[in-house]
Coordinates of N, CA and C in Angstrom, one line a residue:
M303 N 6.9 24.6 18.8 CA 6.8 25.4 19.7 C 5.3 26.2 19.9
L304 N 4.5 25.9 20.9 CA 3.2 26.5 20.9 C 3.3 27.8 21.7
R305 N 3.0 29.0 21.3 CA 3.1 30.2 22.0 C 1.6 30.7 22.3
I306 N 1.5 30.8 23.6 CA 0.3 31.1 24.2 C 0.3 32.4 25.1
A307 N -0.6 33.3 25.0 CA -0.9 34.4 25.7 C -2.1 34.3 26.6
L308 N -1.8 34.7 27.9 CA -3.0 34.8 28.9 C -3.2 36.2 29.3
C309 N -4.3 36.5 29.4 CA -4.5 38.0 29.7 C -5.8 38.0 30.6
D310 N -5.5 38.3 32.0 CA -6.6 38.4 33.0 C -6.0 39.4 33.9
D311 N -6.9 40.2 34.5 CA -6.3 41.3 35.4 C -6.2 40.9 36.8
E312 N -6.4 39.5 37.1 CA -6.4 38.9 38.5 C -5.1 38.0 38.4
D313 N -4.1 38.2 39.3 CA -3.0 37.4 39.2 C -3.2 36.0 39.4
A314 N -3.9 35.6 40.4 CA -4.3 34.4 40.9 C -4.8 33.6 39.8
V315 N -5.8 34.3 38.9 CA -6.5 33.6 37.9 C -5.3 33.2 36.9
C316 N -4.4 34.2 36.4 CA -3.4 33.8 35.6 C -2.5 32.9 36.0
S317 N -2.2 32.7 37.2 CA -1.3 31.7 37.8 C -1.9 30.3 37.9
E318 N -3.1 30.2 38.3 CA -3.8 29.0 38.1 C -4.0 28.5 36.5
L319 N -4.4 29.4 35.7 CA -4.5 29.1 34.2 C -3.2 28.5 33.7
E320 N -2.1 29.3 34.0 CA -0.7 28.9 33.5 C -0.5 27.5 34.1
S321 N -0.6 27.4 35.4 CA -0.4 26.0 35.8 C -1.2 24.9 35.2
F322 N -2.4 25.1 34.8 CA -3.1 24.0 34.1 C -2.7 23.8 32.8
I323 N -2.3 24.9 32.1 CA -1.7 24.8 30.8 C -0.3 24.0 30.6
M324 N 0.4 24.5 31.6 CA 1.9 24.0 31.5 C 1.8 22.3 31.9
Q325 N 0.7 21.8 32.8 CA 0.7 20.4 33.1 C 0.1 19.9 32.0
A326 N -0.9 20.4 31.3 CA -1.5 19.7 30.1 C -0.6 19.6 28.9
C327 N 0.3 20.7 28.9 CA 1.2 20.6 27.7 C 2.4 19.6 28.0
K328 N 2.7 19.4 29.3 CA 3.8 18.6 29.7 C 3.4 17.0 29.4
E329 N 2.2 16.8 29.9 CA 1.4 15.4 29.8 C 1.3 15.0 28.1
M330 N 1.1 16.1 27.3 CA 0.9 16.0 26.0 C 2.2 16.0 25.1
H331 N 3.3 16.4 25.8 CA 4.6 16.4 25.3 C 4.7 17.7 24.3
I332 N 4.1 18.7 24.8 CA 4.2 19.9 23.7 C 5.0 20.9 24.3
E333 N 6.1 21.4 23.4 CA 6.8 22.6 24.1 C 6.1 23.8 24.0
T334 N 6.1 24.5 25.1 CA 5.1 25.6 25.1 C 6.0 26.8 25.6
E335 N 5.6 28.1 25.1 CA 6.2 29.4 25.8 C 4.9 30.2 26.1
I336 N 4.7 30.6 27.5 CA 3.5 31.3 27.9 C 3.9 32.8 28.4
D337 N 3.2 33.7 27.8 CA 3.4 35.2 28.2 C 2.0 35.6 28.8
I338 N 2.2 36.0 30.2 CA 1.2 36.5 30.8 C 1.0 38.0 30.9
F339 N -0.2 38.4 30.8 CA -0.6 39.8 30.4 C -1.6 40.3 31.7
S340 N -1.4 41.1 32.5 CA -2.3 41.6 33.6 C -3.3 42.8 33.0
S341 N -3.0 43.2 31.8 CA -3.9 44.2 31.3 C -4.1 44.2 29.8
G342 N -5.2 44.4 29.2 CA -5.5 44.5 28.1 C -4.6 45.3 27.1
S343 N -4.4 46.5 27.9 CA -3.4 47.7 27.1 C -2.3 47.1 26.8
N344 N -1.4 46.5 27.8 CA -0.3 45.9 27.6 C -0.2 44.8 26.7
L345 N -1.0 43.8 26.7 CA -1.2 43.0 25.6 C -1.4 43.5 24.2
K346 N -2.3 44.5 24.0 CA -2.4 45.2 22.7 C -0.9 45.8 22.2
K347 N -0.2 46.3 23.1 CA 1.1 47.0 22.9 C 2.0 46.0 22.3
H348 N 2.1 44.9 22.8 CA 2.9 43.8 22.5 C 2.6 43.4 21.2
L349 N 1.3 43.0 20.8 CA 0.8 42.7 19.5 C 1.3 43.7 18.5
I350 N 1.0 45.0 18.8 CA 1.2 46.1 17.7 C 2.7 46.1 17.4
D351 N 3.6 45.8 18.5 CA 5.1 45.9 18.5 C 5.7 44.6 17.7
G352 N 4.8 43.5 17.4 CA 5.1 42.4 16.7 C 4.9 41.2 17.3
S353 N 4.6 40.9 18.4 CA 4.6 39.6 19.2 C 3.4 38.9 18.6
M354 N 3.6 37.6 18.3 CA 2.6 36.6 17.7 C 2.5 35.4 18.7
Y355 N 1.3 35.1 18.7 CA 0.9 33.9 19.5 C 0.1 32.8 18.8
N356 N 0.2 31.6 19.1 CA -0.8 30.6 18.4 C -2.3 30.7 19.0
I357 N -2.2 30.8 20.4 CA -3.5 30.8 21.2 C -3.6 31.9 22.2
F358 N -4.6 32.5 22.3 CA -4.9 33.6 23.3 C -5.9 33.1 24.3
F359 N -5.6 33.2 25.5 CA -6.8 33.0 26.6 C -7.2 34.3 27.1
L360 N -8.3 35.0 26.8 CA -8.5 36.4 27.0 C -9.7 36.4 28.0
D361 N -9.5 37.1 29.1 CA -10.6 37.4 30.0 C -11.6 38.4 29.2
I362 N -13.0 37.9 29.2 CA -13.9 38.8 28.4 C -13.8 40.4 29.1
E363 N -13.9 40.3 30.4 CA -14.1 41.7 31.0 C -12.7 42.0 31.9
L364 N -12.0 43.0 31.4 CA -10.9 43.5 32.0 C -11.1 45.0 32.6
D365 N -10.2 45.4 33.5 CA -10.5 46.6 33.9 C -10.3 47.8 32.9
D366 N -9.3 47.5 32.0 CA -9.1 48.7 31.0 C -9.5 48.3 29.7
E367 N -9.7 47.2 29.2 CA -10.3 46.8 27.8 C -11.4 45.6 28.1
S368 N -11.7 45.1 27.0 CA -12.6 44.1 26.9 C -12.1 43.0 25.9
G369 N -12.7 41.8 25.9 CA -12.5 40.7 25.0 C -12.8 41.2 23.5
I370 N -13.7 42.1 23.4 CA -13.9 42.5 22.0 C -13.0 43.5 21.5
T371 N -12.4 44.4 22.2 CA -11.3 45.3 21.8 C -10.0 44.6 21.4
I372 N -9.6 43.7 22.3 CA -8.5 43.0 22.1 C -8.6 42.0 20.9
S373 N -9.7 41.3 20.7 CA -10.0 40.5 19.7 C -10.2 41.3 18.2
D374 N -10.5 42.5 18.5 CA -10.5 43.4 17.3 C -9.2 43.8 16.9
C375 N -8.2 44.0 18.0 CA -6.7 44.2 17.7 C -6.1 43.0 16.9
I376 N -6.5 41.9 17.4 CA -5.9 40.6 16.9 C -6.4 40.4 15.2
R377 N -7.7 40.6 15.0 CA -8.2 40.2 13.8 C -8.0 41.4 12.8
N378 N -8.1 42.7 13.3 CA -8.2 43.8 12.2 C -7.3 44.9 12.4
E379 N -6.5 45.0 13.6 CA -5.2 45.8 13.7 C -4.0 45.1 13.1
I380 N -3.6 43.8 13.6 CA -2.5 43.2 13.2 C -2.8 42.2 12.3
N381 N -4.0 42.1 11.8 CA -4.5 41.2 10.8 C -4.1 39.7 11.0
D382 N -4.3 39.2 12.1 CA -3.9 37.8 12.5 C -5.1 36.8 12.4
E383 N -5.3 36.2 11.4 CA -6.6 35.4 11.3 C -6.1 34.0 11.6
S384 N -5.0 33.5 11.9 CA -4.7 32.0 12.2 C -4.6 31.9 13.6
A385 N -4.4 32.9 14.5 CA -4.3 32.7 15.9 C -5.8 32.3 16.4
Q386 N -5.8 31.3 17.3 CA -7.0 30.9 18.0 C -7.3 31.6 19.4
I387 N -8.5 32.0 19.4 CA -8.9 32.8 20.6 C -9.9 32.0 21.6
V388 N -9.5 31.9 22.8 CA -10.2 31.2 23.8 C -10.6 32.4 25.0
Y389 N -12.0 32.5 25.0 CA -12.4 33.5 25.9 C -12.7 32.9 27.2
V390 N -12.4 33.5 28.3 CA -12.4 33.3 29.7 C -13.5 34.1 30.4
S391 N -14.4 33.4 31.0 CA -15.3 34.3 31.9 C -16.1 33.6 33.2
G392 N -16.5 34.4 34.2 CA -17.2 33.7 35.0 C -18.6 33.6 34.8
K393 N -19.1 34.1 33.6 CA -20.3 34.2 33.2 C -20.7 33.0 32.3
T394 N -22.1 32.6 32.2 CA -22.5 31.7 31.3 C -23.0 32.1 29.9
E395 N -23.2 33.4 29.9 CA -23.8 34.2 28.7 C -22.7 35.0 28.1
Y396 N -22.7 35.2 26.8 CA -21.6 35.9 26.3 C -22.2 37.1 25.2
D397 N -21.5 38.2 25.1 CA -21.7 39.0 24.1 C -21.7 38.5 22.8
R398 N -22.7 38.6 22.0 CA -22.7 38.0 20.6 C -21.7 38.7 19.7
Q399 N -21.2 40.0 20.0 CA -20.2 40.6 19.3 C -19.0 39.7 19.2
L400 N -18.8 39.0 20.3 CA -17.5 38.2 20.4 C -17.5 37.1 19.2
F401 N -18.6 36.6 18.8 CA -18.6 35.6 17.7 C -18.1 36.0 16.5
A402 N -18.1 37.4 16.1 CA -17.6 37.9 14.8 C -15.9 37.6 14.7
F403 N -15.5 37.3 15.9 CA -13.9 37.0 15.9 C -13.7 35.6 15.9
R404 N -14.7 34.8 15.5 CA -14.5 33.3 15.5 C -13.7 32.8 16.5
P405 N -14.3 32.7 17.8 CA -13.6 32.1 19.0 C -13.4 30.7 18.7
F406 N -12.2 30.1 19.3 CA -12.2 28.6 19.4 C -12.9 27.9 20.3
S407 N -13.0 28.8 21.6 CA -13.8 27.9 22.7 C -14.1 29.0 23.7
F408 N -15.0 28.8 24.5 CA -15.2 29.5 25.9 C -15.0 28.6 27.1
I409 N -14.3 29.2 28.0 CA -14.1 28.5 29.2 C -14.5 29.2 30.5
E410 N -15.2 28.5 31.5 CA -15.7 29.3 32.4 C -15.0 29.2 33.8
K411 N -14.9 30.3 34.4 CA -14.4 30.1 35.8 C -15.4 29.7 36.8
P412 N -15.0 29.0 37.8 CA -13.5 28.7 38.0 C -13.2 27.5 37.0
F413 N -11.7 27.5 36.9 CA -11.3 26.5 35.9 C -11.2 25.2 36.3
D414 N -11.3 24.3 35.2 CA -11.3 22.9 35.4 C -10.2 22.4 34.6
A415 N -9.2 21.8 35.3 CA -8.0 21.3 34.4 C -8.4 20.4 33.3
A416 N -9.2 19.5 33.5 CA -9.8 18.7 32.2 C -10.3 19.4 31.0
V417 N -10.9 20.6 31.4 CA -11.5 21.4 30.3 C -10.3 22.0 29.5
I418 N -9.4 22.7 30.4 CA -8.1 23.1 29.7 C -7.4 22.1 28.8
R419 N -7.2 20.9 29.4 CA -6.7 19.9 28.6 C -7.3 19.7 27.3
T420 N -8.7 19.4 27.5 CA -9.5 19.1 26.4 C -9.4 20.1 25.1
T421 N -9.3 21.5 25.7 CA -9.1 22.6 24.6 C -7.9 22.4 24.0
L422 N -6.9 22.2 24.7 CA -5.4 22.1 24.0 C -5.3 20.7 23.0
E423 N -6.1 19.8 23.6 CA -6.1 18.6 22.7 C -6.8 18.7 21.4
K424 N -8.0 19.6 21.5 CA -8.6 19.9 20.2 C -7.9 20.7 19.4
Y425 N -7.1 21.7 19.9 CA -6.4 22.7 19.0 C -5.1 21.8 18.4
M426 N -4.6 20.9 19.1 CA -3.4 20.2 18.4 C -4.1 19.1 17.5
R427 N -5.4 18.6 17.6 CA -6.0 17.7 16.5 C -6.1 18.4 15.3
I428 N -6.7 19.8 15.4 CA -6.9 20.6 14.3 C -5.6 21.3 13.7
Y429 N -4.8 21.8 14.6 CA -3.8 22.8 14.0 C -2.2 22.1 14.3
G430 N -2.0 21.4 15.4 CA -1.0 21.3 16.1 C 0.2 20.7 15.2
D431 N 0.0 19.3 14.8 CA 1.1 18.6 14.2 C 1.2 18.9 12.7
K432 N 1.3 20.0 12.4 CA 1.2 20.6 10.7 C 2.7 21.0 10.5
N433 N 3.1 20.5 9.2 CA 4.3 21.3 8.5 C 3.7 22.5 8.0
D434 N 4.0 23.6 8.5 CA 3.6 25.0 8.1 C 4.1 25.4 7.0
L435 N 5.2 24.9 6.2 CA 5.9 25.2 5.1 C 5.6 24.5 3.8
F436 N 4.9 25.2 2.9 CA 4.5 24.6 1.6 C 5.7 25.1 0.7
H437 N 6.3 23.9 -0.2 CA 7.3 24.3 -1.0 C 6.7 24.2 -2.4
Y438 N 7.0 25.0 -3.4 CA 6.6 24.9 -4.8 C 7.7 25.4 -5.8
K439 N 7.7 24.9 -7.0 CA 8.6 25.4 -8.0 C 7.8 26.2 -8.9
Y440 N 8.4 27.2 -9.4 CA 8.0 28.2 -10.5 C 9.2 28.4 -11.3
G441 N 9.2 27.8 -12.5 CA 10.5 27.9 -13.6 C 11.4 27.0 -12.8
H442 N 12.6 27.4 -12.7 CA 13.8 26.8 -12.2 C 14.0 26.9 -10.5
D443 N 13.2 27.8 -10.2 CA 13.4 28.2 -8.8 C 12.3 27.6 -7.6
T444 N 12.7 27.4 -6.6 CA 11.8 26.8 -5.6 C 11.7 27.9 -4.6
Y445 N 10.2 28.0 -4.1 CA 9.8 28.9 -3.3 C 8.9 28.3 -2.1
W446 N 8.7 29.0 -1.0 CA 7.9 28.3 0.1 C 7.1 29.5 0.6
V447 N 5.9 28.9 1.0 CA 4.9 29.9 1.7 C 4.4 29.3 2.8
N448 N 4.2 30.1 4.1 CA 3.6 29.5 5.2 C 2.2 29.2 5.0
L449 N 1.9 28.1 5.3 CA 0.5 27.6 5.2 C -0.5 28.3 6.1
S450 N 0.2 28.8 7.2 CA -0.7 29.5 8.3 C -1.3 31.0 7.6
S451 N -0.8 31.2 6.4 CA -1.3 32.6 5.8 C -2.0 32.3 4.6
V452 N -2.3 30.9 4.2 CA -2.9 30.9 3.0 C -4.5 30.5 3.2
L453 N -5.2 31.6 2.5 CA -6.5 31.3 2.6 C -7.0 30.0 1.8
Y454 N -6.7 29.8 0.6 CA -7.0 28.8 -0.4 C -6.1 28.6 -1.7
F455 N -6.1 27.5 -2.3 CA -5.6 27.5 -3.5 C -6.6 27.3 -4.7
K456 N -6.3 27.9 -5.7 CA -7.5 27.8 -6.9 C -6.5 27.4 -8.1
S457 N -7.2 26.3 -8.8 CA -6.6 25.8 -10.0 C -7.2 26.4 -11.3
N458 N -6.7 26.6 -12.3 CA -6.9 27.0 -13.5 C -6.2 26.0 -14.5
R459 N -6.8 24.9 -14.7 CA -6.1 23.8 -15.5 C -4.8 23.4 -14.6
K460 N -3.7 23.7 -15.2 CA -2.5 23.3 -14.4 C -1.8 24.6 -13.6
L461 N -2.4 25.7 -13.7 CA -1.9 26.9 -13.0 C -2.5 27.0 -11.8
I462 N -1.8 26.8 -10.6 CA -2.4 27.0 -9.4 C -2.0 28.4 -8.7
S463 N -3.1 29.0 -8.3 CA -2.9 30.3 -7.6 C -3.0 30.0 -6.1
I464 N -2.1 30.6 -5.3 CA -2.0 30.7 -3.9 C -2.6 31.9 -3.4
V465 N -3.7 32.0 -2.8 CA -4.4 33.2 -2.3 C -4.1 33.3 -0.7
S466 N -3.2 34.2 -0.5 CA -3.0 34.4 1.0 C -3.6 35.6 1.6
L467 N -3.2 36.0 2.8 CA -3.7 37.2 3.5 C -3.3 38.5 2.8
S468 N -2.1 38.3 2.4 CA -1.4 39.5 1.7 C -1.0 39.6 0.4
S469 N -1.1 38.3 -0.4 CA -0.5 38.2 -1.6 C -1.1 37.3 -2.4
K470 N -0.8 36.9 -3.6 CA -1.3 35.9 -4.6 C -0.1 35.4 -5.5
E471 N 0.2 34.3 -5.4 CA 1.4 33.6 -6.0 C 0.9 32.7 -7.0
E472 N 1.6 32.2 -7.8 CA 1.2 30.9 -8.8 C 2.3 30.1 -9.0
F473 N 1.9 28.9 -9.4 CA 2.9 28.0 -9.8 C 2.1 26.8 -10.6
Y474 N 3.0 26.0 -11.4 CA 2.3 25.0 -12.0 C 2.2 23.7 -11.2
G475 N 1.0 23.1 -11.2 CA 0.9 21.7 -10.6 C -0.5 21.1 -10.7
T476 N -0.9 20.2 -10.0 CA -2.3 19.7 -10.2 C -3.1 19.9 -8.7
M477 N -4.2 19.9 -8.8 CA -5.1 19.9 -7.5 C -5.1 18.7 -6.9
S478 N -5.1 17.3 -7.6 CA -5.1 16.3 -7.0 C -3.9 15.9 -6.0
S479 N -2.7 16.5 -6.6 CA -1.6 16.2 -5.7 C -1.4 17.1 -4.7
L480 N -2.2 18.4 -4.6 CA -2.3 19.3 -3.5 C -3.1 18.6 -2.6
I481 N -4.3 18.1 -2.9 CA -5.2 17.4 -2.1 C -4.6 16.3 -1.1
E482 N -3.9 15.7 -2.0 CA -3.2 14.5 -1.3 C -2.0 14.8 -0.4
Q483 N -1.5 16.0 -0.6 CA -0.5 16.6 0.2 C -1.0 17.4 1.5
L484 N -2.1 18.0 1.4 CA -2.6 19.0 2.3 C -3.9 18.5 3.1
S485 N -4.5 17.4 2.7 CA -5.9 17.1 3.2 C -5.6 16.7 4.7
T486 N -4.5 16.5 5.2 CA -4.4 16.3 6.7 C -3.9 17.5 7.3
Q487 N -3.7 18.5 6.5 CA -3.3 19.7 7.2 C -4.4 21.0 7.6
G488 N -5.6 20.5 7.6 CA -6.7 21.5 7.8 C -7.2 22.1 6.6
F489 N -7.0 21.5 5.3 CA -7.6 21.9 4.2 C -8.5 21.0 3.6
I490 N -9.8 21.5 3.1 CA -10.9 20.9 2.5 C -11.0 21.1 1.0
S491 N -11.6 20.3 0.3 CA -11.9 20.6 -1.1 C -13.3 20.7 -1.4
P492 N -13.9 21.9 -1.4 CA -15.4 21.8 -1.7 C -15.7 21.7 -3.2
H493 N -14.7 22.0 -4.1 CA -15.0 22.1 -5.6 C -13.5 21.6 -6.1
K494 N -13.6 20.9 -7.3 CA -12.6 20.3 -8.1 C -11.5 21.4 -8.3
S495 N -11.8 22.6 -8.4 CA -10.8 23.7 -8.7 C -10.3 24.4 -7.4
Y496 N -10.6 23.9 -6.1 CA -10.5 24.8 -4.9 C -10.0 23.7 -3.8
L497 N -9.0 24.3 -3.0 CA -8.6 23.6 -1.7 C -8.6 24.9 -0.9
V498 N -9.5 24.7 0.3 CA -9.7 25.8 1.3 C -9.0 25.6 2.7
N499 N -8.4 26.5 3.2 CA -7.8 26.4 4.6 C -8.9 26.6 5.5
Y500 N -9.4 25.6 6.5 CA -10.4 25.7 7.2 C -10.3 26.8 8.3
R501 N -9.2 27.1 8.7 CA -9.1 28.1 9.8 C -9.6 29.4 9.2
F502 N -9.4 29.8 8.0 CA -9.9 31.1 7.4 C -11.2 31.0 6.9
I503 N -12.1 30.1 7.3 CA -13.5 30.1 6.8 C -14.4 30.9 7.8
K504 N -15.0 31.9 7.2 CA -15.9 32.7 8.1 C -17.1 32.3 8.1
A505 N -17.7 31.6 7.2 CA -19.2 30.9 7.1 C -19.3 30.1 6.0
F506 N -20.3 29.1 6.4 CA -20.6 28.2 5.4 C -22.1 28.4 4.8
Q507 N -22.4 28.5 3.6 CA -23.7 28.6 3.1 C -24.0 27.4 2.4
A508 N -25.3 27.4 1.7 CA -25.7 26.2 0.9 C -24.7 25.8 0.0
D509 N -24.3 26.9 -0.9 CA -23.7 26.5 -2.2 C -22.3 27.1 -2.1
A510 N -21.8 27.9 -1.2 CA -20.6 28.4 -1.1 C -19.9 28.5 0.3
I511 N -18.7 28.9 0.3 CA -18.0 29.1 1.6 C -17.6 30.5 1.4
I512 N -17.6 31.3 2.6 CA -17.2 32.6 2.7 C -15.9 32.7 3.6
M513 N -15.1 33.1 2.9 CA -13.7 33.3 3.5 C -13.5 34.5 4.3
V514 N -12.5 34.7 5.2 CA -12.4 35.8 6.1 C -12.2 37.2 5.2
N515 N -11.6 37.1 4.0 CA -11.4 38.4 3.3 C -12.7 38.6 2.5
G516 N -13.6 37.8 2.5 CA -14.9 38.1 1.8 C -14.9 37.3 0.5
D517 N -14.0 36.6 0.0 CA -14.1 35.8 -1.1 C -15.0 34.6 -1.0
E518 N -15.7 34.3 -2.0 CA -16.7 33.2 -2.1 C -16.0 32.1 -2.9
V519 N -16.2 30.9 -2.2 CA -15.5 29.7 -2.7 C -16.8 28.9 -3.1
P520 N -17.0 28.4 -4.3 CA -18.3 27.5 -4.6 C -18.2 26.2 -3.9
I521 N -19.3 25.6 -3.6 CA -19.3 24.1 -3.0 C -20.2 23.4 -4.2
A522 N -19.3 22.5 -4.9 CA -20.0 21.7 -5.9 C -21.2 20.9 -5.4
K523 N -22.2 20.8 -6.2 CA -23.4 20.1 -5.7 C -23.1 18.8 -5.3
G524 N -22.2 18.0 -6.1 CA -21.7 16.6 -5.4 C -20.9 16.5 -4.2
K525 N -20.5 17.7 -3.7 CA -19.6 17.9 -2.6 C -20.4 18.3 -1.2
R526 N -21.7 18.6 -1.4 CA -22.1 19.4 -0.1 C -22.3 18.4 0.9
D527 N -22.7 17.3 0.9 CA -22.7 16.3 2.0 C -21.5 16.2 2.6
E528 N -20.3 15.9 1.8 CA -19.0 15.7 2.2 C -18.6 16.9 3.0
I529 N -18.8 18.2 2.5 CA -18.5 19.3 3.4 C -19.2 19.6 4.6
S530 N -20.5 19.2 4.5 CA -21.0 19.2 5.9 C -20.6 18.3 6.9
K531 N -20.2 16.9 6.3 CA -19.5 16.2 7.4 C -18.3 16.6 7.9
L532 N -17.5 17.3 6.9 CA -16.1 17.8 7.4 C -16.4 19.0 8.4
Q533 N -17.3 19.8 7.9 CA -17.7 20.9 9.0 C -18.0 20.3 10.4
L534 N -18.7 19.4 10.6 CA -18.9 18.7 12.0 C -17.7 18.1 12.5
H535 N -16.9 17.6 11.6 CA -15.8 16.9 11.9 C -14.7 17.9 12.6
F536 N -14.6 19.1 11.9 CA -13.7 20.0 12.5 C -14.4 20.8 13.9
E537 N -15.6 21.0 13.8 CA -16.2 21.7 15.0 C -16.2 20.9 16.2
N538 N -16.1 19.4 15.9 CA -16.1 18.5 17.0 C -14.6 18.4 17.4
G539 N -13.6 19.0 17.0 CA -12.3 19.0 17.4 C -11.6 17.8 16.6
G540 N -12.0 17.6 15.3 CA -11.2 16.6 14.6 C -11.7 15.1 14.8
H541 N -12.9 14.8 15.6 CA -13.3 13.5 15.7 C -14.0 12.9 14.6

């Protein structure tokens, strides 16, 4: 189930966008639930009350809010780093502040059905067909963690740490088996001791990856070309 929130203060715009999304999801055989919000304040209230979405289509300029304030609520008030934000605007130039919230895409008005479908296809290639539950054993007990909250895995010999948005857990295993299991789930290995969730990368540097929580993950010298290619791969929608 793909949960999508649309926010625009023009009913006709919301209706057209909803229609294009529903048609694309039908053609792609994606089960979808769409909630429509005609004001930013109403969307923010639902988010603070606990509503969660996979993708937000946000009008940058609303009567009562802006794309910046809503994005700030998503990333910094409810601390949702895994949801993807698509900005919608009639303009071709965008406020640089928007990029701090790691937008997935920008879509211009009037809408093009092909662009909507391409955006959803890109999302599904990167995040869609994932098994979001990762199971591991510690002692005789079996636990699970939602991969959508995992920033990265770090190994210290056979002890693996799971660093997530709100906790740190450990289990015994090998990094090689993790890479084999998760390399098709949006995780990349910049170093023999790390496996990083691409969706939580804030920035790439020459010798390190900066995560959204400020942690620095080293890039091994022999991995730099590979990581550069993977970066381009994801930025191009998984091609």
